[in-house]
Amino acid sequence: MENLSRRKALSLGVALGLVGMTSPARAWASTGSATGAAAATGPEWIWDGAADPLMASMLDDGHVPAINSAWASWVNNDDPLPSGVPAEFTAYLRQVNVLPSWADPAKLARAADFNRRRDTYLFMLYGLGSGIMSTVIPREARSVYWSAGGANMQDRAAKTFTFGYDLSQLGAFGPTGQFVVTANKTRVVHAAVRHLLPQSPHWRAVTDETTPISAADILVTFHSLGTYVHRKLLDWKIPFPAADQEAFLHSWQVAVHLLGVPDEHIPQTWAAAEKQSAQVLTPILTPTTEGIALAEDLLGLTAQVDLGVTRGFLNEFVRYVLSDEVGDWLGLARDYASAALIRVAWPAYVLFREGLSPVMPGSFYVFDQFIRALAMLFLNKGTSGSTTPITIPTANRAA
């Protein structure tokens, strides 16, 4: 049975382009980390020593509604810290609301420019690739489903779009950008969920964790986003100069640091990231009751936008960017005509968009409208506003 599971993981890893080696040992970064420091403790047993006790106190003492109200106007990186909150909360924000000393402004600027130039593909891969992949990461799917956000997936997806969009925008890490604030708000929400979710009998009944969202879990999510997208861009033969690849990785390194992952566990190179991903992401992918429900909610949210295509086309594009195995896990109905169109026409569309082919594929308009609709969903963050409020939960999903 173990060998069968291993073969299935390898098969899925090949389909996703994430398998680079076959050793079953875990490959959490140590000498391959962003700082080159040696790992002392496995990230499976690391949570957030700064934010977790603080948010447990804020929740137990009833301060969260006031914090949510106070930080609503804290949006841009150069905005003053929210006032009217407990002094210890302000002290925490003052401590973490800074870039790491090793952050490279030139690389972050280049990453932002790369994101602007490649937003067409990023919208597709983050939305229909990473977003749906998250539903077959069991710990993530169960934590999302049974937390407060799982009861309103349109709002939850909007917050996810906010994280991705703010990371991708020009000047994301600069004074007028928003990502440093967004990351710090997300870190606080994670800490609140760590305190709340263990109180849920529904979550406790299905989880293999005592506390959710470990540093290891965050790194798995990074691989489902950054590492996966990096590999797909290469597989699709998108021009991707080494300097752009390095900058793209650096932006993710800073993002993961801002979420509280210790630097010694952050991969230093794409080779290290792919090695880690092949060992800690690919083998764990599997369906769950919660994940199947979340996938249907997310695809239903996408279908609210006028894509000019059928749900069958949407299902088949998910299968194309993830694999038929994932599509079968999630029960995505087949549309073989759309599948044939996508597998033939998408590569031609990419070649034309990149100026590598003078022949416009007949499906150009369908794909172009599809991407534009997804982009608007991404840019509007699921709503018509320019900023999606990130709020700290005070309870779990009821049922």
mmCIF file with all atom_site columns, N, CA and C in Angstrom, residues 330-381:
data_model
loop_
_atom_site.group_PDB
_atom_site.id
_atom_site.type_symbol
_atom_site.label_atom_id
_atom_site.label_alt_id
_atom_site.label_comp_id
_atom_site.label_asym_id
_atom_site.label_entity_id
_atom_site.label_seq_id
_atom_site.pdbx_PDB_ins_code
_atom_site.Cartn_x
_atom_site.Cartn_y
_atom_site.Cartn_z
_atom_site.occupancy
_atom_site.B_iso_or_equiv
_atom_site.pdbx_formal_charge
_atom_site.auth_seq_id
_atom_site.auth_comp_id
_atom_site.auth_asym_id
_atom_site.auth_atom_id
_atom_site.pdbx_PDB_model_num
ATOM 1   N N  . LEU A 1 330 ? -11.830 15.803 -7.349  1.00 0.00 ? 330 LEU A N  1
ATOM 2   C CA . LEU A 1 330 ? -12.790 16.863 -7.044  1.00 0.00 ? 330 LEU A CA 1
ATOM 3   C C  . LEU A 1 330 ? -14.131 16.666 -7.747  1.00 0.00 ? 330 LEU A C  1
ATOM 4   N N  . GLY A 1 331 ? -14.244 15.613 -8.535  1.00 0.00 ? 331 GLY A N  1
ATOM 5   C CA . GLY A 1 331 ? -15.501 15.323 -9.216  1.00 0.00 ? 331 GLY A CA 1
ATOM 6   C C  . GLY A 1 331 ? -15.848 16.322 -10.302 1.00 0.00 ? 331 GLY A C  1
ATOM 7   N N  . LEU A 1 332 ? -14.836 16.865 -10.978 1.00 0.00 ? 332 LEU A N  1
ATOM 8   C CA . LEU A 1 332 ? -15.087 17.855 -12.024 1.00 0.00 ? 332 LEU A CA 1
ATOM 9   C C  . LEU A 1 332 ? -15.580 17.155 -13.287 1.00 0.00 ? 332 LEU A C  1
ATOM 10  N N  . ALA A 1 333 ? -16.793 17.469 -13.692 1.00 0.00 ? 333 ALA A N  1
ATOM 11  C CA . ALA A 1 333 ? -17.409 16.810 -14.842 1.00 0.00 ? 333 ALA A CA 1
ATOM 12  C C  . ALA A 1 333 ? -16.572 17.020 -16.098 1.00 0.00 ? 333 ALA A C  1
ATOM 13  N N  . ARG A 1 334 ? -16.465 15.972 -16.918 1.00 0.00 ? 334 ARG A N  1
ATOM 14  C CA . ARG A 1 334 ? -15.668 16.050 -18.129 1.00 0.00 ? 334 ARG A CA 1
ATOM 15  C C  . ARG A 1 334 ? -16.398 16.765 -19.251 1.00 0.00 ? 334 ARG A C  1
ATOM 16  N N  . ASP A 1 335 ? -15.615 17.485 -20.048 1.00 0.00 ? 335 ASP A N  1
ATOM 17  C CA . ASP A 1 335 ? -16.085 18.114 -21.279 1.00 0.00 ? 335 ASP A CA 1
ATOM 18  C C  . ASP A 1 335 ? -14.969 17.876 -22.297 1.00 0.00 ? 335 ASP A C  1
ATOM 19  N N  . TYR A 1 336 ? -15.061 16.757 -23.013 1.00 0.00 ? 336 TYR A N  1
ATOM 20  C CA . TYR A 1 336 ? -13.943 16.319 -23.838 1.00 0.00 ? 336 TYR A CA 1
ATOM 21  C C  . TYR A 1 336 ? -13.669 17.252 -25.013 1.00 0.00 ? 336 TYR A C  1
ATOM 22  N N  . ALA A 1 337 ? -14.705 17.919 -25.503 1.00 0.00 ? 337 ALA A N  1
ATOM 23  C CA . ALA A 1 337 ? -14.482 18.889 -26.582 1.00 0.00 ? 337 ALA A CA 1
ATOM 24  C C  . ALA A 1 337 ? -13.625 20.048 -26.075 1.00 0.00 ? 337 ALA A C  1
ATOM 25  N N  . SER A 1 338 ? -13.949 20.555 -24.881 1.00 0.00 ? 338 SER A N  1
ATOM 26  C CA . SER A 1 338 ? -13.154 21.630 -24.293 1.00 0.00 ? 338 SER A CA 1
ATOM 27  C C  . SER A 1 338 ? -11.735 21.149 -23.981 1.00 0.00 ? 338 SER A C  1
ATOM 28  N N  . ALA A 1 339 ? -11.613 19.911 -23.502 1.00 0.00 ? 339 ALA A N  1
ATOM 29  C CA . ALA A 1 339 ? -10.294 19.367 -23.179 1.00 0.00 ? 339 ALA A CA 1
ATOM 30  C C  . ALA A 1 339 ? -9.411  19.341 -24.410 1.00 0.00 ? 339 ALA A C  1
ATOM 31  N N  . ALA A 1 340 ? -9.970  18.882 -25.527 1.00 0.00 ? 340 ALA A N  1
ATOM 32  C CA . ALA A 1 340 ? -9.188  18.819 -26.767 1.00 0.00 ? 340 ALA A CA 1
ATOM 33  C C  . ALA A 1 340 ? -8.796  20.217 -27.230 1.00 0.00 ? 340 ALA A C  1
ATOM 34  N N  . LEU A 1 341 ? -9.728  21.161 -27.136 1.00 0.00 ? 341 LEU A N  1
ATOM 35  C CA . LEU A 1 341 ? -9.445  22.542 -27.541 1.00 0.00 ? 341 LEU A CA 1
ATOM 36  C C  . LEU A 1 341 ? -8.313  23.121 -26.711 1.00 0.00 ? 341 LEU A C  1
ATOM 37  N N  . ILE A 1 342 ? -8.380  22.968 -25.401 1.00 0.00 ? 342 ILE A N  1
ATOM 38  C CA . ILE A 1 342 ? -7.389  23.563 -24.499 1.00 0.00 ? 342 ILE A CA 1
ATOM 39  C C  . ILE A 1 342 ? -6.006  22.969 -24.756 1.00 0.00 ? 342 ILE A C  1
ATOM 40  N N  . ARG A 1 343 ? -5.924  21.673 -24.867 1.00 0.00 ? 343 ARG A N  1
ATOM 41  C CA . ARG A 1 343 ? -4.622  21.023 -25.015 1.00 0.00 ? 343 ARG A CA 1
ATOM 42  C C  . ARG A 1 343 ? -3.934  21.354 -26.337 1.00 0.00 ? 343 ARG A C  1
ATOM 43  N N  . VAL A 1 344 ? -4.717  21.677 -27.345 1.00 0.00 ? 344 VAL A N  1
ATOM 44  C CA . VAL A 1 344 ? -4.126  22.054 -28.630 1.00 0.00 ? 344 VAL A CA 1
ATOM 45  C C  . VAL A 1 344 ? -3.938  23.561 -28.726 1.00 0.00 ? 344 VAL A C  1
ATOM 46  N N  . ALA A 1 345 ? -4.954  24.307 -28.314 1.00 0.00 ? 345 ALA A N  1
ATOM 47  C CA . ALA A 1 345 ? -4.966  25.746 -28.582 1.00 0.00 ? 345 ALA A CA 1
ATOM 48  C C  . ALA A 1 345 ? -4.215  26.568 -27.549 1.00 0.00 ? 345 ALA A C  1
ATOM 49  N N  . TRP A 1 346 ? -4.160  26.114 -26.278 1.00 0.00 ? 346 TRP A N  1
ATOM 50  C CA . TRP A 1 346 ? -3.477  26.935 -25.278 1.00 0.00 ? 346 TRP A CA 1
ATOM 51  C C  . TRP A 1 346 ? -1.994  27.112 -25.596 1.00 0.00 ? 346 TRP A C  1
ATOM 52  N N  . PRO A 1 347 ? -1.255  26.060 -25.935 1.00 0.00 ? 347 PRO A N  1
ATOM 53  C CA . PRO A 1 347 ? 0.150   26.279 -26.304 1.00 0.00 ? 347 PRO A CA 1
ATOM 54  C C  . PRO A 1 347 ? 0.307   27.238 -27.486 1.00 0.00 ? 347 PRO A C  1
ATOM 55  N N  . ALA A 1 348 ? -0.612  27.161 -28.455 1.00 0.00 ? 348 ALA A N  1
ATOM 56  C CA . ALA A 1 348 ? -0.547  28.081 -29.592 1.00 0.00 ? 348 ALA A CA 1
ATOM 57  C C  . ALA A 1 348 ? -0.841  29.510 -29.148 1.00 0.00 ? 348 ALA A C  1
ATOM 58  N N  . TYR A 1 349 ? -1.761  29.650 -28.215 1.00 0.00 ? 349 TYR A N  1
ATOM 59  C CA . TYR A 1 349 ? -2.096  30.968 -27.678 1.00 0.00 ? 349 TYR A CA 1
ATOM 60  C C  . TYR A 1 349 ? -0.888  31.583 -26.975 1.00 0.00 ? 349 TYR A C  1
ATOM 61  N N  . VAL A 1 350 ? -0.191  30.766 -26.165 1.00 0.00 ? 350 VAL A N  1
ATOM 62  C CA . VAL A 1 350 ? 0.988   31.256 -25.458 1.00 0.00 ? 350 VAL A CA 1
ATOM 63  C C  . VAL A 1 350 ? 2.062   31.695 -26.455 1.00 0.00 ? 350 VAL A C  1
ATOM 64  N N  . LEU A 1 351 ? 2.311   30.887 -27.468 1.00 0.00 ? 351 LEU A N  1
ATOM 65  C CA . LEU A 1 351 ? 3.317   31.241 -28.479 1.00 0.00 ? 351 LEU A CA 1
ATOM 66  C C  . LEU A 1 351 ? 2.981   32.561 -29.153 1.00 0.00 ? 351 LEU A C  1
ATOM 67  N N  . PHE A 1 352 ? 1.698   32.749 -29.473 1.00 0.00 ? 352 PHE A N  1
ATOM 68  C CA . PHE A 1 352 ? 1.304   33.998 -30.130 1.00 0.00 ? 352 PHE A CA 1
ATOM 69  C C  . PHE A 1 352 ? 1.455   35.179 -29.187 1.00 0.00 ? 352 PHE A C  1
ATOM 70  N N  . ARG A 1 353 ? 1.021   35.021 -27.939 1.00 0.00 ? 353 ARG A N  1
ATOM 71  C CA . ARG A 1 353 ? 1.122   36.118 -26.978 1.00 0.00 ? 353 ARG A CA 1
ATOM 72  C C  . ARG A 1 353 ? 2.570   36.513 -26.728 1.00 0.00 ? 353 ARG A C  1
ATOM 73  N N  . GLU A 1 354 ? 3.472   35.550 -26.808 1.00 0.00 ? 354 GLU A N  1
ATOM 74  C CA . GLU A 1 354 ? 4.886   35.821 -26.556 1.00 0.00 ? 354 GLU A CA 1
ATOM 75  C C  . GLU A 1 354 ? 5.632   36.262 -27.805 1.00 0.00 ? 354 GLU A C  1
ATOM 76  N N  . GLY A 1 355 ? 4.912   36.381 -28.908 1.00 0.00 ? 355 GLY A N  1
ATOM 77  C CA . GLY A 1 355 ? 5.553   36.812 -30.146 1.00 0.00 ? 355 GLY A CA 1
ATOM 78  C C  . GLY A 1 355 ? 6.425   35.753 -30.768 1.00 0.00 ? 355 GLY A C  1
ATOM 79  N N  . LEU A 1 356 ? 6.234   34.503 -30.374 1.00 0.00 ? 356 LEU A N  1
ATOM 80  C CA . LEU A 1 356 ? 7.047   33.416 -30.902 1.00 0.00 ? 356 LEU A CA 1
ATOM 81  C C  . LEU A 1 356 ? 6.389   32.717 -32.080 1.00 0.00 ? 356 LEU A C  1
ATOM 82  N N  . SER A 1 357 ? 5.156   33.096 -32.374 1.00 0.00 ? 357 SER A N  1
ATOM 83  C CA . SER A 1 357 ? 4.453   32.554 -33.531 1.00 0.00 ? 357 SER A CA 1
ATOM 84  C C  . SER A 1 357 ? 3.619   33.662 -34.153 1.00 0.00 ? 357 SER A C  1
ATOM 85  N N  . PRO A 1 358 ? 3.663   33.808 -35.498 1.00 0.00 ? 358 PRO A N  1
ATOM 86  C CA . PRO A 1 358 ? 2.867   34.852 -36.148 1.00 0.00 ? 358 PRO A CA 1
ATOM 87  C C  . PRO A 1 358 ? 1.413   34.440 -36.366 1.00 0.00 ? 358 PRO A C  1
ATOM 88  N N  . VAL A 1 359 ? 1.093   33.185 -36.049 1.00 0.00 ? 359 VAL A N  1
ATOM 89  C CA . VAL A 1 359 ? -0.237  32.654 -36.331 1.00 0.00 ? 359 VAL A CA 1
ATOM 90  C C  . VAL A 1 359 ? -1.126  32.790 -35.106 1.00 0.00 ? 359 VAL A C  1
ATOM 91  N N  . MET A 1 360 ? -2.195  33.563 -35.246 1.00 0.00 ? 360 MET A N  1
ATOM 92  C CA . MET A 1 360 ? -3.139  33.715 -34.138 1.00 0.00 ? 360 MET A CA 1
ATOM 93  C C  . MET A 1 360 ? -4.046  32.489 -34.080 1.00 0.00 ? 360 MET A C  1
ATOM 94  N N  . PRO A 1 361 ? -4.095  31.797 -32.941 1.00 0.00 ? 361 PRO A N  1
ATOM 95  C CA . PRO A 1 361 ? -4.983  30.630 -32.849 1.00 0.00 ? 361 PRO A CA 1
ATOM 96  C C  . PRO A 1 361 ? -6.444  31.055 -32.946 1.00 0.00 ? 361 PRO A C  1
ATOM 97  N N  . GLY A 1 362 ? -7.258  30.186 -33.526 1.00 0.00 ? 362 GLY A N  1
ATOM 98  C CA . GLY A 1 362 ? -8.674  30.510 -33.673 1.00 0.00 ? 362 GLY A CA 1
ATOM 99  C C  . GLY A 1 362 ? -9.376  30.705 -32.354 1.00 0.00 ? 362 GLY A C  1
ATOM 100 N N  . SER A 1 363 ? -8.820  30.141 -31.301 1.00 0.00 ? 363 SER A N  1
ATOM 101 C CA . SER A 1 363 ? -9.420  30.244 -29.965 1.00 0.00 ? 363 SER A CA 1
ATOM 102 C C  . SER A 1 363 ? -8.952  31.486 -29.221 1.00 0.00 ? 363 SER A C  1
ATOM 103 N N  . PHE A 1 364 ? -8.207  32.365 -29.882 1.00 0.00 ? 364 PHE A N  1
ATOM 104 C CA . PHE A 1 364 ? -7.611  33.520 -29.209 1.00 0.00 ? 364 PHE A CA 1
ATOM 105 C C  . PHE A 1 364 ? -8.654  34.296 -28.406 1.00 0.00 ? 364 PHE A C  1
ATOM 106 N N  . TYR A 1 365 ? -9.780  34.594 -29.028 1.00 0.00 ? 365 TYR A N  1
ATOM 107 C CA . TYR A 1 365 ? -10.780 35.431 -28.365 1.00 0.00 ? 365 TYR A CA 1
ATOM 108 C C  . TYR A 1 365 ? -11.322 34.748 -27.110 1.00 0.00 ? 365 TYR A C  1
ATOM 109 N N  . VAL A 1 366 ? -11.597 33.431 -27.211 1.00 0.00 ? 366 VAL A N  1
ATOM 110 C CA . VAL A 1 366 ? -12.129 32.703 -26.056 1.00 0.00 ? 366 VAL A CA 1
ATOM 111 C C  . VAL A 1 366 ? -11.149 32.776 -24.886 1.00 0.00 ? 366 VAL A C  1
ATOM 112 N N  . PHE A 1 367 ? -9.869  32.482 -25.159 1.00 0.00 ? 367 PHE A N  1
ATOM 113 C CA . PHE A 1 367 ? -8.864  32.520 -24.095 1.00 0.00 ? 367 PHE A CA 1
ATOM 114 C C  . PHE A 1 367 ? -8.674  33.935 -23.563 1.00 0.00 ? 367 PHE A C  1
ATOM 115 N N  . ASP A 1 368 ? -8.670  34.902 -24.458 1.00 0.00 ? 368 ASP A N  1
ATOM 116 C CA . ASP A 1 368 ? -8.439  36.280 -24.032 1.00 0.00 ? 368 ASP A CA 1
ATOM 117 C C  . ASP A 1 368 ? -9.549  36.758 -23.103 1.00 0.00 ? 368 ASP A C  1
ATOM 118 N N  . GLN A 1 369 ? -10.793 36.464 -23.465 1.00 0.00 ? 369 GLN A N  1
ATOM 119 C CA . GLN A 1 369 ? -11.911 36.861 -22.612 1.00 0.00 ? 369 GLN A CA 1
ATOM 120 C C  . GLN A 1 369 ? -11.891 36.102 -21.290 1.00 0.00 ? 369 GLN A C  1
ATOM 121 N N  . PHE A 1 370 ? -11.507 34.845 -21.354 1.00 0.00 ? 370 PHE A N  1
ATOM 122 C CA . PHE A 1 370 ? -11.402 34.016 -20.157 1.00 0.00 ? 370 PHE A CA 1
ATOM 123 C C  . PHE A 1 370 ? -10.409 34.633 -19.181 1.00 0.00 ? 370 PHE A C  1
ATOM 124 N N  . ILE A 1 371 ? -9.246  35.019 -19.682 1.00 0.00 ? 371 ILE A N  1
ATOM 125 C CA . ILE A 1 371 ? -8.209  35.603 -18.836 1.00 0.00 ? 371 ILE A CA 1
ATOM 126 C C  . ILE A 1 371 ? -8.637  36.971 -18.316 1.00 0.00 ? 371 ILE A C  1
ATOM 127 N N  . ARG A 1 372 ? -9.234  37.766 -19.170 1.00 0.00 ? 372 ARG A N  1
ATOM 128 C CA . ARG A 1 372 ? -9.684  39.097 -18.737 1.00 0.00 ? 372 ARG A CA 1
ATOM 129 C C  . ARG A 1 372 ? -10.700 38.989 -17.600 1.00 0.00 ? 372 ARG A C  1
ATOM 130 N N  . ALA A 1 373 ? -11.603 38.028 -17.712 1.00 0.00 ? 373 ALA A N  1
ATOM 131 C CA . ALA A 1 373 ? -12.610 37.870 -16.665 1.00 0.00 ? 373 ALA A CA 1
ATOM 132 C C  . ALA A 1 373 ? -11.962 37.430 -15.350 1.00 0.00 ? 373 ALA A C  1
ATOM 133 N N  . LEU A 1 374 ? -11.033 36.474 -15.429 1.00 0.00 ? 374 LEU A N  1
ATOM 134 C CA . LEU A 1 374 ? -10.338 36.046 -14.222 1.00 0.00 ? 374 LEU A CA 1
ATOM 135 C C  . LEU A 1 374 ? -9.512  37.179 -13.635 1.00 0.00 ? 374 LEU A C  1
ATOM 136 N N  . ALA A 1 375 ? -8.892  37.973 -14.509 1.00 0.00 ? 375 ALA A N  1
ATOM 137 C CA . ALA A 1 375 ? -8.093  39.096 -14.036 1.00 0.00 ? 375 ALA A CA 1
ATOM 138 C C  . ALA A 1 375 ? -8.955  40.104 -13.291 1.00 0.00 ? 375 ALA A C  1
ATOM 139 N N  . MET A 1 376 ? -10.142 40.373 -13.814 1.00 0.00 ? 376 MET A N  1
ATOM 140 C CA . MET A 1 376 ? -11.012 41.333 -13.136 1.00 0.00 ? 376 MET A CA 1
ATOM 141 C C  . MET A 1 376 ? -11.459 40.804 -11.784 1.00 0.00 ? 376 MET A C  1
ATOM 142 N N  . LEU A 1 377 ? -11.725 39.489 -11.714 1.00 0.00 ? 377 LEU A N  1
ATOM 143 C CA . LEU A 1 377 ? -12.067 38.893 -10.426 1.00 0.00 ? 377 LEU A CA 1
ATOM 144 C C  . LEU A 1 377 ? -10.907 39.062 -9.456  1.00 0.00 ? 377 LEU A C  1
ATOM 145 N N  . PHE A 1 378 ? -9.693  38.836 -9.967  1.00 0.00 ? 378 PHE A N  1
ATOM 146 C CA . PHE A 1 378 ? -8.482  38.957 -9.148  1.00 0.00 ? 378 PHE A CA 1
ATOM 147 C C  . PHE A 1 378 ? -8.269  40.398 -8.727  1.00 0.00 ? 378 PHE A C  1
ATOM 148 N N  . LEU A 1 379 ? -8.338  41.318 -9.691  1.00 0.00 ? 379 LEU A N  1
ATOM 149 C CA . LEU A 1 379 ? -8.041  42.718 -9.398  1.00 0.00 ? 379 LEU A CA 1
ATOM 150 C C  . LEU A 1 379 ? -9.101  43.348 -8.517  1.00 0.00 ? 379 LEU A C  1
ATOM 151 N N  . ASN A 1 380 ? -10.350 42.937 -8.681  1.00 0.00 ? 380 ASN A N  1
ATOM 152 C CA . ASN A 1 380 ? -11.417 43.463 -7.845  1.00 0.00 ? 380 ASN A CA 1
ATOM 153 C C  . ASN A 1 380 ? -11.519 42.717 -6.523  1.00 0.00 ? 380 ASN A C  1
ATOM 154 N N  . LYS A 1 381 ? -10.707 41.660 -6.384  1.00 0.00 ? 381 LYS A N  1
ATOM 155 C CA . LYS A 1 381 ? -10.651 40.908 -5.140  1.00 0.00 ? 381 LYS A CA 1
ATOM 156 C C  . LYS A 1 381 ? -12.016 40.381 -4.729  1.00 0.00 ? 381 LYS A C  1
#
